[in-house]
């Protein structure tokens, strides 16, 4: 079936990105091209409704670390090997043009806490947004969500669900949307669930490091960390609830010029370190935030000691992942990462009286992708 | 004569930079190595006093654009083909270990305004600092300064004099100091003359784009703009006095979190654009400052119209150079740069009733250097 793009607000103004990140999973060659698109969501972007090319698909989207050090609200990156899965199928039982959430399972108490009403579920909201973009009116879908990420951990749990769902819907209909469309769909979900910020959902979809340059229009810059270098994240998640809203409320509303100059220069240094593959510089930048981390760290018992322990154990840098409570440190060696993680766990227990579990994960360079599909 | 380094605060902690930027003028291979050094100036860094290897030298240091858009106080770059010259000679008439300023000439009324007392002259202060670092006690020097840059123009006039002097003294004694030492010497001069900021003097010495990561210890990151790409600065200097101190007083002391996030993300985007050679992105970032430019532009008659005229004429971006009053725009073509400059000059006259003169100059990738020398 032939499909063609309607001239819409979603049209990519300046991007060399391919329309799908499944067929060309490595975006690295498109690095210097920012993505630009408007944020208002029209009801149609495709003039002709596409037909499904799969009867079912399974997609994956990785965990993400947002608010990267001095990059509060505009710098995030993706973490390989941990994330959410979405299984999506064409379902004649579902009213055409609609989506139903059949099942939610996974780690912790995610399944119990999440709504199966697609209008109140991160995956559902993003899936509906993509269906609208594709102008789906004739096919009903059924979605099953497997949470690999705990809620409220600071690892981009809602963004991973949204990203996996957005990619699944796009792929089942033949992958007509651009990466920026998918980010917009994910952002619609994020804005309803955890706040209007794209520094989780953009790297969850695009992989690697992403800088959010602006929101209106949405402009994203992918920052390529050199392929030949290894980067491991040590993620230590304590048994402690630190809701995003509470952490946001702790932010200062006014900051001084000297704080601003310091944090801005560190953000610039962080971007340079990523692009130049300077892990030591990246670590220093990650640890350097003097605006957000100092107000949030005291709200997470033991966090300051955890950071200190990570650095003493050889991490290049350490900060709070997203809005916490997970602490994230970086290193260039997996074994060293496990040692660093153990020291961080000890510090959470000793100084914060919190049990915590460590993980060591590589940088994800791919982003949300199709895992499997059954062709029609 | 053998010389050796004393273990001093000037010791380069982490740098692959060569000790001289004359013998290896292209620093590009050292790009990702930040320079780190302490700021306190000890009286000696060399245990053994070096002997002069030239009887006289002539050095040049380029103009610089500091406060690059959202990079207030931490991002600057060097501009080729315009700057200050220092001629330095071994002078038996000058008391050993001291320096005398014999002559100052050049554009505008620079010569009349500048002191010949080396303790009150940008070039003199930097030269003395380098002599102290080299532990010069047996040789007297005589310095002649040729100003190619007008004072108070926002083009790094004081930094160019300091950089040229620092390099001249270092070279006449055989180039024993590192780039970071020279920046420290220049910074000592800048702090006495125009404020404690290195975003002019670091690029004046190092060339290209430089990010000041921290001051204590001083850490500098050189950002390599790709060699294969052209970058031209359109510099339009109006006949208007905008003293640095007055412009500094106009700065806001407190800023909002949203302003901070915006400017920081633009600073990150600027760094990415430089490293990725994305001129369009660099221009957008240059134009994006919402903190400093909005308070300073109204103090320069016609500046807002000049910026608009530059963009309309095809410039990728435009902002105030340093603390002004010079306006700087960027383009990838010299001819187009001249057209843009003419439109900016027109706008200064029409909206600000100010005469202005335009220049189109390439990015300087070398920094301060020896122009000639007469060996002993």
XYZ file of C-alpha atoms in Angstrom:
752
model
C 0.000 0.000 0.000
C 1.306 3.384 -0.925
C 1.487 6.001 1.762
C 2.490 9.609 1.549
C 3.221 12.345 4.019
C 0.815 15.163 4.513
C 2.539 18.532 4.976
C 2.165 18.706 8.701
C 3.690 20.178 11.813
C 5.574 16.903 12.210
C 7.500 17.288 9.035
C 11.160 17.079 9.854
C 12.572 20.512 9.124
C 16.224 19.622 9.321
C 17.320 16.090 9.900
C 19.177 13.341 8.193
C 17.622 10.745 10.483
C 15.975 7.829 8.781
C 12.249 7.376 9.325
C 12.850 4.257 11.387
C 15.357 3.462 14.082
C 14.675 -0.237 13.672
C 15.887 -0.689 10.133
C 18.903 1.528 10.768
C 19.552 1.062 14.438
C 22.875 2.890 14.478
C 22.241 6.626 14.287
C 25.842 7.568 14.588
C 26.257 8.959 11.107
C 23.537 11.508 11.705
C 25.126 12.975 14.758
C 25.491 16.631 13.902
C 22.008 17.093 12.541
C 19.633 18.519 15.088
C 16.045 17.380 14.846
C 13.451 20.103 14.717
C 9.692 19.817 14.833
C 6.719 21.588 16.304
C 5.033 20.284 19.376
C 1.327 20.681 18.625
C -0.098 17.312 17.720
C -2.376 17.378 14.678
C -4.810 14.529 14.265
C -3.310 13.421 10.961
C 0.142 13.321 9.514
C -0.380 10.628 6.916
C -2.983 11.306 4.239
C -3.407 7.588 3.619
C -3.875 5.209 6.526
C -1.108 2.569 6.502
C -1.925 -1.103 6.859
C -0.187 -3.271 9.452
C 2.856 -5.152 8.154
C 3.075 -7.368 11.262
C 0.332 -9.173 13.140
C 2.363 -8.684 16.313
C 5.628 -7.081 17.361
C 7.750 -6.982 20.484
C 9.795 -3.856 21.235
C 12.304 -2.814 23.863
C 13.292 0.617 25.195
C 16.239 1.161 27.530
C 16.547 2.823 30.913
C 17.822 6.383 30.815
C 19.761 8.723 33.063
C 18.320 12.237 32.795
C 19.394 15.484 34.493
C 22.970 14.425 33.763
C 25.016 16.344 36.337
C 24.883 19.989 35.219
C 22.482 19.013 32.409
C 19.290 19.396 34.431
C 16.278 19.098 32.113
C 18.321 18.997 28.905
C 20.919 16.194 28.960
C 20.197 12.487 29.165
C 21.615 9.169 28.029
C 20.482 5.595 27.531
C 21.641 2.527 29.472
C 21.835 -0.845 27.770
C 20.480 -4.141 29.057
C 17.722 -2.854 31.283
C 14.391 -1.424 30.225
C 10.769 -2.107 29.341
C 9.221 -4.425 26.740
C 6.002 -3.911 24.846
C 4.203 -6.660 22.942
C 1.653 -5.302 20.524
C -0.760 -7.189 18.304
C -3.485 -6.465 15.827
C -6.660 -7.374 17.735
C -10.017 -7.719 15.968
C -11.646 -7.688 19.419
C -10.568 -4.076 19.912
C -12.612 -1.314 18.300
C -10.885 -0.052 15.117
C -8.654 2.965 15.756
C -8.389 2.144 19.465
C -5.915 0.384 21.722
C -6.431 -1.822 24.724
C -3.918 -2.702 27.436
C -4.341 -6.403 28.048
C -1.601 -7.057 30.539
C 1.058 -5.415 32.725
C 3.702 -7.373 34.588
C 7.309 -7.007 35.657
C 9.572 -5.957 38.502
C 8.382 -4.782 41.900
C 4.828 -3.590 42.222
C 4.729 -1.860 38.830
C 1.850 -3.978 37.603
C -0.347 -3.101 40.553
C 0.401 0.608 40.423
C -0.099 1.202 36.721
C -3.497 1.801 35.149
C -4.687 -0.384 32.281
C -6.676 2.536 30.934
C -4.543 3.553 27.950
C -5.363 7.217 28.558
C -3.715 7.002 31.991
C -0.807 4.764 31.156
C 2.568 5.998 29.804
C 2.673 3.288 27.145
C -0.986 3.835 26.257
C -0.673 7.605 25.858
C 2.367 7.301 23.593
C 0.728 4.502 21.565
C -2.411 6.604 21.034
C -0.280 9.583 19.966
C 1.481 7.456 17.352
C -1.828 5.988 16.137
C -3.118 9.549 15.659
C 0.010 10.558 13.752
C -0.422 7.516 11.496
C -4.134 8.218 11.127
C -5.077 4.701 12.229
C -8.873 4.282 11.979
C -9.377 0.722 10.694
C -7.308 -1.426 13.027
C -7.581 -2.119 16.776
C -4.515 -2.959 18.833
C -3.842 -4.849 22.017
C -0.796 -3.995 24.116
C 1.046 -5.953 26.783
C 3.637 -4.148 28.917
C 6.501 -5.876 30.672
C 8.208 -3.521 33.133
C 11.926 -4.140 33.537
C 12.271 -0.887 35.444
C 10.887 -0.063 38.866
C 8.661 3.008 39.139
C 10.051 6.201 40.672
C 13.638 4.996 40.599
C 15.123 7.809 38.517
C 15.885 5.476 35.635
C 13.293 6.767 33.197
C 10.686 4.086 33.849
C 7.765 6.006 32.319
C 9.893 7.099 29.347
C 10.950 3.510 28.617
C 7.320 2.374 28.525
C 6.354 5.285 26.289
C 9.330 4.764 23.965
C 8.733 1.014 23.626
C 5.047 1.586 22.887
C 5.693 4.369 20.365
C 8.212 2.244 18.475
C 5.945 -0.819 18.576
C 2.985 1.014 17.031
C 5.174 2.657 14.408
C 6.796 -0.653 13.461
C 3.600 -2.687 13.290
C 2.348 -0.256 10.636
C 5.546 -0.299 8.560
C 7.636 2.367 10.259
C 6.485 5.569 8.591
C 7.318 8.034 11.336
C 10.567 9.824 12.010
C 12.560 9.631 15.209
C 11.402 13.130 16.126
C 7.757 12.094 15.696
C 8.349 9.224 18.094
C 10.008 11.546 20.596
C 7.026 13.903 20.342
C 4.661 11.007 21.023
C 6.788 10.009 24.013
C 6.903 13.592 25.222
C 3.113 13.764 25.161
C 3.142 10.786 27.507
C 5.882 12.202 29.738
C 4.129 15.551 30.070
C 1.061 13.838 31.493
C 2.909 11.437 33.757
C 6.178 12.904 35.012
C 6.535 16.424 33.658
C 7.254 18.201 30.419
C 10.844 17.139 29.828
C 12.381 15.081 27.041
C 15.733 14.174 28.585
C 14.492 10.654 29.368
C 12.290 9.903 26.405
C 14.622 11.305 23.717
C 17.591 9.080 24.679
C 15.177 6.167 25.332
C 14.150 6.428 21.674
C 17.416 7.593 20.082
C 20.022 5.885 22.292
C 23.351 7.390 23.378
C 23.581 10.907 24.755
C 20.991 13.462 23.698
C 20.913 17.197 24.327
C 17.486 18.848 24.264
C 18.216 22.155 22.620
C 14.699 23.546 22.664
C 11.110 22.451 23.126
C 9.291 24.818 20.802
C 10.175 23.733 18.239
C 11.606 20.515 19.638
C 15.284 20.370 18.703
C 17.452 17.461 19.725
C 21.186 17.025 19.303
C 22.596 13.515 19.458
C 26.065 13.513 21.010
C 28.095 10.599 19.731
C 30.337 8.930 22.286
C 33.199 7.311 20.302
C 32.451 3.693 19.380
C 35.943 2.536 20.264
C 35.578 3.584 23.902
C 33.789 1.718 26.652
C 31.523 3.488 29.117
C 29.854 1.710 32.007
C 27.200 3.090 34.332
C 27.112 1.876 37.918
C 23.490 2.227 38.971
C 22.674 1.788 42.637
C 18.999 1.870 43.480
C 18.122 2.154 47.171
C 14.846 0.993 48.700
C 13.550 4.506 49.102
C 10.699 6.372 47.495
C 11.672 9.759 46.099
C 8.751 10.910 44.001
C 9.631 13.132 41.061
C 7.220 15.865 42.168
C 8.759 16.131 45.627
C 12.235 16.289 44.152
C 11.137 18.970 41.715
C 9.663 21.022 44.535
C 13.090 21.027 46.179
C 14.620 22.940 43.283
C 15.721 26.540 43.765
C 13.664 29.011 41.743
C 16.350 31.685 41.583
C 20.054 31.102 41.213
C 23.059 33.390 41.250
C 25.059 34.403 38.211
C 28.156 32.650 39.534
C 26.233 29.388 40.036
C 24.847 29.762 36.529
C 28.269 30.394 34.963
C 29.739 27.435 36.833
C 27.009 24.971 35.885
C 26.851 26.183 32.277
C 30.575 25.781 31.823
C 30.368 22.273 33.296
C 27.523 21.436 30.924
C 29.703 22.625 28.044
C 32.568 20.532 29.400
C 30.269 17.514 29.659
C 29.228 17.855 26.013
C 32.880 18.212 24.957
C 33.864 15.183 27.050
C 31.174 13.002 25.472
C 32.107 14.000 21.920
C 35.822 13.662 22.602
C 35.425 10.372 24.475
C 37.118 11.874 27.533
C 35.817 9.662 30.327
C 37.739 11.434 33.062
C 36.386 14.797 31.926
C 32.907 13.329 31.684
C 33.155 12.083 35.242
C 34.297 15.445 36.575
C 31.422 17.141 34.764
C 28.932 14.567 36.059
C 30.007 15.336 39.634
C 30.046 19.098 39.208
C 26.444 20.263 39.572
C 26.176 23.062 42.149
C 22.514 23.910 41.598
C 20.248 20.862 41.572
C 22.225 18.090 43.247
C 22.966 20.103 46.425
C 19.227 20.592 47.035
C 18.223 17.048 46.155
C 21.016 14.943 47.604
C 20.097 15.733 51.240
C 16.592 14.347 50.541
C 18.055 10.923 49.733
C 19.533 9.370 52.912
C 23.209 8.559 52.430
C 23.511 10.051 48.930
C 26.430 12.334 49.734
C 28.356 9.426 51.285
C 27.475 7.221 48.313
C 28.949 9.759 45.910
C 32.080 10.017 48.015
C 32.390 6.221 48.178
C 32.021 5.922 44.402
C 34.787 8.435 43.733
C 37.050 6.846 46.356
C 36.487 3.456 44.724
C 37.719 4.826 41.413
C 34.604 6.081 39.634
C 35.261 8.992 37.269
C 32.187 10.744 38.590
C 28.888 10.252 40.391
C 25.545 12.020 40.700
C 21.825 11.415 41.179
C 20.140 9.658 38.254
C 17.148 11.682 37.098
C 15.210 12.830 40.133
C 16.634 9.943 42.164
C 16.869 8.009 44.364
C 19.196 5.921 42.143
C 22.831 7.010 42.266
C 24.814 6.763 39.034
C 28.586 6.546 38.720
C 30.701 6.001 35.609
C 33.756 3.907 34.858
C 35.539 2.354 31.876
C 35.735 -1.183 33.233
C 32.943 -3.601 34.102
C 34.847 -5.323 36.925
C 35.823 -2.035 38.472
C 32.193 -1.022 38.104
C 31.114 -3.966 40.288
C 33.589 -2.947 43.000
C 32.391 0.638 42.845
C 28.791 -0.588 43.084
C 29.567 -2.640 46.197
C 31.112 0.394 47.913
C 28.088 2.491 46.996
C 25.715 -0.147 48.388
C 27.739 -0.218 51.620
C 27.536 3.570 51.900
C 23.762 3.585 51.374
C 23.436 1.115 54.240
C 25.987 2.706 56.543
C 25.043 6.367 56.096
C 21.460 6.167 54.915
C 20.310 2.925 56.539
C 18.955 1.909 53.139
C 19.205 -1.422 51.376
C 20.278 -0.955 47.791
C 20.982 -3.072 44.716
C 23.782 -2.372 42.236
C 23.954 -2.874 38.473
C 26.745 -2.253 35.988
C 25.482 -1.469 32.482
C 26.993 -0.249 29.220
C 25.976 2.891 27.361
C 23.086 2.036 25.042
C 23.929 3.352 21.563
C 20.791 2.177 19.788
C 17.687 3.272 21.678
C 14.197 1.809 21.431
C 13.998 -1.024 18.907
C 11.995 -3.876 17.557
C 12.945 -7.175 19.204
C 10.783 -9.478 17.113
C 7.803 -9.413 14.799
C 5.411 -11.829 13.118
C 4.806 -10.638 9.547
C 1.262 -10.613 8.193
C 72.514 25.601 29.282
C 70.594 22.925 31.093
C 67.357 23.880 32.755
C 65.019 21.832 34.828
C 61.586 22.314 36.282
C 61.119 22.908 39.954
C 58.094 21.102 41.368
C 55.792 24.059 41.456
C 52.177 25.053 41.371
C 52.636 25.577 37.646
C 53.368 21.990 36.939
C 50.968 20.761 34.337
C 48.859 18.138 36.047
C 47.182 16.729 32.991
C 48.085 17.957 29.579
C 49.630 16.748 26.421
C 50.382 20.300 25.316
C 53.915 21.015 24.245
C 55.857 23.568 26.225
C 55.780 26.042 23.366
C 53.053 27.059 20.986
C 55.608 28.541 18.603
C 57.428 25.404 17.685
C 54.209 23.437 17.410
C 51.664 26.045 16.505
C 48.886 23.578 15.743
C 47.434 22.263 18.988
C 44.758 20.261 17.324
C 46.100 16.874 18.305
C 45.867 17.819 21.954
C 42.280 18.802 21.799
C 40.695 16.581 24.389
C 43.263 17.189 27.082
C 42.179 19.798 29.575
C 44.914 21.936 31.072
C 45.016 22.148 34.821
C 47.169 24.300 37.042
C 46.899 26.264 40.233
C 46.516 29.997 40.135
C 48.833 31.203 42.872
C 52.009 32.545 41.325
C 55.199 31.409 43.041
C 58.294 33.482 42.475
C 60.191 30.632 40.839
C 59.270 27.763 38.630
C 62.645 27.092 37.076
C 65.446 26.167 39.438
C 68.035 27.332 36.923
C 67.635 30.697 35.245
C 67.508 30.259 31.452
C 69.655 32.382 29.175
C 68.146 34.288 26.247
C 68.290 32.448 22.915
C 67.315 35.530 20.911
C 68.564 39.112 21.202
C 65.147 40.268 20.081
C 61.817 38.737 19.114
C 58.578 39.962 17.643
C 55.317 38.268 18.623
C 51.675 38.550 17.640
C 48.470 37.721 19.519
C 45.048 37.738 17.886
C 41.812 39.501 18.762
C 39.303 37.386 20.636
C 35.560 37.156 21.030
C 34.687 36.336 24.647
C 31.287 35.822 26.313
C 30.336 33.808 23.236
C 26.521 33.959 23.220
C 25.411 31.738 26.135
C 29.075 31.248 27.114
C 29.332 34.307 29.352
C 32.648 34.230 31.213
C 33.656 30.768 29.984
C 33.652 30.545 26.172
C 35.858 32.521 23.823
C 37.540 32.206 20.444
C 40.364 33.806 18.506
C 40.064 35.863 15.310
C 42.820 35.773 12.723
C 44.452 38.736 11.034
C 43.890 41.381 13.671
C 45.682 41.758 16.969
C 48.614 43.234 18.860
C 52.364 42.980 18.249
C 55.119 43.013 20.846
C 58.780 43.581 20.027
C 61.047 42.532 22.851
C 64.810 42.835 23.116
C 67.546 42.094 25.562
C 68.534 45.559 26.823
C 71.731 46.094 28.846
C 70.374 49.558 29.730
C 67.566 47.955 31.750
C 68.308 46.747 35.264
C 68.741 42.917 35.293
C 65.518 41.087 36.104
C 63.392 44.072 35.087
C 61.477 45.176 32.013
C 60.986 48.602 30.503
C 58.299 49.692 28.044
C 60.053 51.815 25.464
C 57.285 52.529 23.055
C 53.549 52.157 22.447
C 51.894 52.969 19.143
C 49.018 51.744 17.025
C 45.364 52.311 16.195
C 43.220 55.076 17.661
C 44.335 56.709 20.860
C 45.706 53.506 22.425
C 49.202 54.906 22.731
C 48.041 57.969 24.656
C 45.775 56.037 26.999
C 48.140 53.250 27.983
C 50.723 53.588 30.732
C 54.388 52.896 30.011
C 54.837 51.768 33.604
C 55.051 47.981 33.158
C 53.190 47.452 36.436
C 50.182 49.292 35.020
C 50.258 48.002 31.475
C 48.625 44.744 30.293
C 51.692 43.710 28.325
C 54.013 44.734 31.166
C 52.135 42.801 33.845
C 52.072 39.609 31.758
C 55.746 40.001 30.838
C 56.730 40.429 34.497
C 54.676 37.357 35.441
C 56.506 35.259 32.836
C 59.884 36.631 33.952
C 59.041 35.561 37.514
C 58.026 32.099 36.358
C 61.313 31.772 34.454
C 63.229 33.156 37.412
C 64.899 35.857 35.297
C 67.381 37.816 37.461
C 70.342 38.489 35.160
C 68.824 40.010 32.049
C 66.916 43.263 31.482
C 64.320 43.542 28.728
C 62.893 46.353 26.686
C 59.387 46.028 25.228
C 57.683 47.860 22.403
C 53.920 47.435 21.957
C 52.088 47.939 18.695
C 48.320 48.007 19.223
C 46.331 46.603 16.324
C 43.192 46.614 18.455
C 41.317 49.624 19.798
C 40.763 49.800 23.551
C 37.335 48.990 24.989
C 36.011 47.539 21.752
C 35.064 44.090 23.035
C 37.731 42.411 20.929
C 40.072 41.413 23.721
C 42.506 44.303 23.348
C 44.106 43.923 26.775
C 44.280 40.131 26.411
C 46.038 40.415 23.040
C 48.715 42.684 24.534
C 49.176 40.354 27.505
C 49.303 37.241 25.317
C 51.802 38.742 22.875
C 54.024 39.883 25.749
C 53.846 36.558 27.582
C 54.785 34.632 24.447
C 57.591 37.077 23.586
C 59.258 36.734 26.994
C 58.885 32.957 26.965
C 60.324 32.666 23.462
C 63.268 35.002 24.004
C 64.413 32.681 26.814
C 63.994 29.458 24.836
C 60.326 28.630 25.392
C 60.390 26.722 28.683
C 56.857 27.422 29.842
C 53.682 25.538 29.026
C 50.617 27.014 27.408
C 48.831 26.945 30.753
C 51.671 28.928 32.364
C 51.302 31.555 29.667
C 47.547 31.693 30.209
C 48.137 32.147 33.943
C 50.512 35.024 33.243
C 47.934 36.580 30.932
C 45.218 36.031 33.505
C 47.258 37.899 36.100
C 47.282 40.830 33.691
C 43.581 40.549 32.849
C 42.589 40.424 36.514
C 44.270 43.766 37.122
C 43.038 45.451 33.957
C 39.660 44.138 32.876
C 38.461 41.554 35.393
C 39.235 38.022 36.449
C 38.181 36.121 33.369
C 40.211 33.983 30.974
C 37.838 33.751 28.022
C 39.851 36.355 26.114
C 43.389 35.542 27.150
C 43.107 31.753 26.847
C 42.002 31.806 23.186
C 44.433 34.683 22.511
C 47.231 32.330 23.574
C 45.844 28.971 22.435
C 43.856 29.957 19.335
C 40.522 28.460 18.246
C 37.667 28.008 20.678
C 38.457 27.570 24.366
C 36.131 26.637 27.214
C 37.204 27.749 30.699
C 36.137 24.827 32.816
C 37.341 26.166 36.154
C 39.591 28.816 37.609
C 40.864 27.104 40.721
C 42.602 25.093 39.489
C 42.584 26.645 36.026
C 41.250 24.070 33.599
C 40.906 24.851 29.914
C 39.334 22.749 27.191
C 40.284 23.498 23.615
C 37.372 22.851 21.267
C 38.579 21.954 17.829
C 36.562 23.369 14.950
C 37.095 20.999 11.973
C 40.002 22.102 9.760
C 38.104 21.392 6.575
C 35.393 23.940 7.392
C 35.580 27.694 6.981
C 34.322 30.058 9.653
C 34.294 33.825 9.241
C 33.544 36.440 11.862
C 31.911 39.679 10.794
C 33.044 42.236 13.354
C 31.357 45.618 13.339
C 32.816 48.151 15.733
C 30.761 51.303 16.303
C 32.191 54.616 17.466
C 30.809 54.255 20.950
C 32.455 53.773 24.297
C 31.047 50.869 26.290
C 33.404 50.373 29.218
C 33.653 46.823 30.500
C 32.836 47.877 34.067
C 29.613 49.596 33.070
C 28.558 46.595 31.021
C 29.355 44.277 33.921
C 27.248 46.404 36.266
C 24.291 45.853 33.940
C 24.330 42.090 34.555
C 21.520 40.469 36.529
C 22.672 39.063 39.861
C 19.889 36.491 40.146
C 18.391 34.496 37.325
C 15.502 32.076 37.101
C 15.848 28.325 36.761
C 14.200 28.381 33.341
C 16.640 31.039 32.094
C 19.481 28.956 33.482
C 18.291 25.738 31.834
C 17.784 27.544 28.517
C 21.196 29.199 28.485
C 23.001 26.079 29.710
C 21.439 23.937 27.021
C 22.428 26.536 24.409
C 25.989 26.543 25.766
C 26.032 22.755 25.411
C 24.658 23.099 21.893
C 27.335 25.681 21.083
C 30.087 23.313 22.216
C 28.569 20.461 20.181
C 28.248 22.718 17.128
C 31.898 23.770 17.311
C 33.160 20.203 17.663
C 30.832 18.898 14.963
C 31.561 21.799 12.606
C 27.861 22.663 12.470
C 27.927 26.348 11.478
C 24.168 26.725 11.416
C 23.889 25.263 14.914
C 26.745 27.462 16.088
C 24.956 30.523 14.765
C 21.699 29.631 16.492
C 23.581 29.092 19.756
C 25.468 32.376 19.355
C 22.157 34.231 19.029
C 20.431 32.416 21.871
C 21.588 34.131 25.082
C 18.594 35.141 27.225
C 20.546 36.304 30.264
C 23.410 38.656 29.441
C 22.685 39.974 25.953
C 19.170 41.218 26.815
C 20.578 43.444 29.584
C 23.567 44.694 27.604
C 22.177 45.139 24.096
C 19.929 48.083 25.094
C 23.046 49.908 26.356
C 24.549 49.869 22.848
C 22.487 52.119 20.535
C 21.176 50.168 17.568
C 22.501 46.757 18.693
C 19.173 44.964 18.481
C 18.622 46.272 14.951
C 22.190 45.333 14.018
C 21.592 41.739 15.110
C 18.354 41.609 13.148
C 20.076 43.051 10.069
C 22.881 40.479 10.303
C 20.456 37.562 10.438
C 18.332 38.987 7.633
C 21.474 39.366 5.518
C 22.205 35.663 5.947
C 24.450 35.452 9.022
C 24.088 32.173 10.935
C 24.017 34.090 14.197
C 24.947 37.370 15.849
C 25.658 38.670 19.337
C 27.740 41.202 21.266
C 31.478 40.541 21.209
C 32.840 40.431 24.752
C 31.343 43.302 26.700
C 30.763 45.237 23.461
C 30.211 47.534 21.725
C 31.453 45.445 18.755
C 28.795 43.224 17.212
C 29.908 39.825 15.928
C 28.129 37.701 13.337
C 29.256 34.457 11.720
C 29.149 33.104 8.195
C 30.898 30.517 6.022
C 31.767 32.824 3.128
C 34.014 35.891 3.063
C 32.037 37.711 0.355
C 28.771 37.088 2.138
C 30.508 38.319 5.291
C 31.218 41.668 3.634
C 27.568 42.045 2.633
C 26.445 41.164 6.143
C 28.933 43.688 7.544
C 27.550 46.461 5.311
C 24.003 45.784 6.501
C 25.178 45.847 10.115
C 26.968 49.164 9.568
C 23.786 50.599 8.012
C 21.745 49.436 10.993
C 24.173 50.999 13.504
C 23.790 54.302 11.668
C 20.046 54.116 11.084
C 18.939 52.849 14.491
C 21.798 53.911 16.744
C 23.085 56.993 14.931
C 26.572 55.490 15.246
C 29.307 55.325 12.653
C 30.796 51.839 12.518
C 33.496 49.986 10.628
C 33.183 46.359 9.481
C 35.790 43.592 9.224
C 35.521 40.004 8.008
C 38.081 37.700 9.629
C 38.722 33.962 9.746
C 38.842 31.860 12.893
C 42.402 31.935 14.261
C 43.486 28.347 14.906
C 47.005 29.083 16.161
C 46.903 31.721 18.899
C 49.771 33.934 20.054
C 53.006 33.210 18.169
C 56.482 34.330 17.403
C 56.612 36.356 14.187
C 60.367 36.781 13.967
C 63.488 36.580 16.084
C 67.170 37.480 15.900
C 69.182 34.609 17.409
C 71.991 35.424 19.792
